[in-house]
Amino acid sequence: MTEEDVLSSMDVSDRRHSSMLSVLIKDCLEHSGIKPTELRAVAIGDGPGSYTGLRVGASTVKGLCYGADIPLVRVSSLETLAQQYLHADQYVMATIDARRMEAYTAIYDQAGNLQAPVASTIWSEEVIAELSQRYEQMSICGNGIAKASDGFQHLHNIEIRPSEISAADMRIPAWREIHANRYIDIAYYSPYYHKAPKITTPTKSPLLS
């Protein structure tokens, strides 16, 4: 067995991740025959992403790490997504839907090194044209590109790959953090939201019908 082997992986296709996270972790451990106290570390998808999802994930892993006395490392959710499409001859832009025509994005080179930091990108014609001119070959992956895929259809140097994040793809960047001893303070850990959540208040009193 090597560090790149995946012993167990479970994905939920709908939006039940938050409510099922603890059950999925339990099932993965049981399927692998591993006790929580036998884990070298826990890796968490650090965001950006859904405010609620990130908060639930952070709370869950804090409980696991405290209960089993194991360290925590974090991996960018965009870096995890990019792992699926790293090739020797192209760059990868990872995208996560941020609603409307906006997406969280980051660009990685062939070795997975960050080339353009996390940004909130609006899919304008200017942005699409700039990407085509700057990068000779690029794959754009993730669910943040689906709403703008039509704008790339005429570009031969950019390939659109709508896809979802899988925890199994965290293993390579997670091991890198572990080997570098880049563990994080569990008590003070907070996910990387990139921008503050939009919280609205009702315009009518809840006591009025």
PDB file of C-alpha atoms in Angstrom, residues 10 12 16-31 60:
ATOM      1  CA  MET A  10     -17.948   7.596  -0.719  1.00  0.00           C
ATOM      2  CA  VAL A  12     -23.241  11.667  -2.440  1.00  0.00           C
ATOM      3  CA  ARG A  16     -27.153  15.842   1.346  1.00  0.00           C
ATOM      4  CA  HIS A  17     -23.469  16.052   2.169  1.00  0.00           C
ATOM      5  CA  SER A  18     -23.973  18.190   5.265  1.00  0.00           C
ATOM      6  CA  SER A  19     -26.566  15.921   6.849  1.00  0.00           C
ATOM      7  CA  MET A  20     -24.747  12.689   5.934  1.00  0.00           C
ATOM      8  CA  LEU A  21     -21.114  13.653   6.533  1.00  0.00           C
ATOM      9  CA  SER A  22     -20.695  11.914   9.892  1.00  0.00           C
ATOM     10  CA  VAL A  23     -22.334   8.743   8.578  1.00  0.00           C
ATOM     11  CA  LEU A  24     -20.116   8.711   5.482  1.00  0.00           C
ATOM     12  CA  ILE A  25     -16.973   9.081   7.610  1.00  0.00           C
ATOM     13  CA  LYS A  26     -18.106   6.246   9.873  1.00  0.00           C
ATOM     14  CA  ASP A  27     -18.875   3.982   6.903  1.00  0.00           C
ATOM     15  CA  CYS A  28     -15.509   4.711   5.239  1.00  0.00           C
ATOM     16  CA  LEU A  29     -13.602   3.860   8.407  1.00  0.00           C
ATOM     17  CA  GLU A  30     -15.556   0.648   8.942  1.00  0.00           C
ATOM     18  CA  HIS A  31     -15.135  -0.391   5.304  1.00  0.00           C
ATOM     19  CA  THR A  60     -17.318  17.706  12.074  1.00  0.00           C
TER      20      THR A  60
END
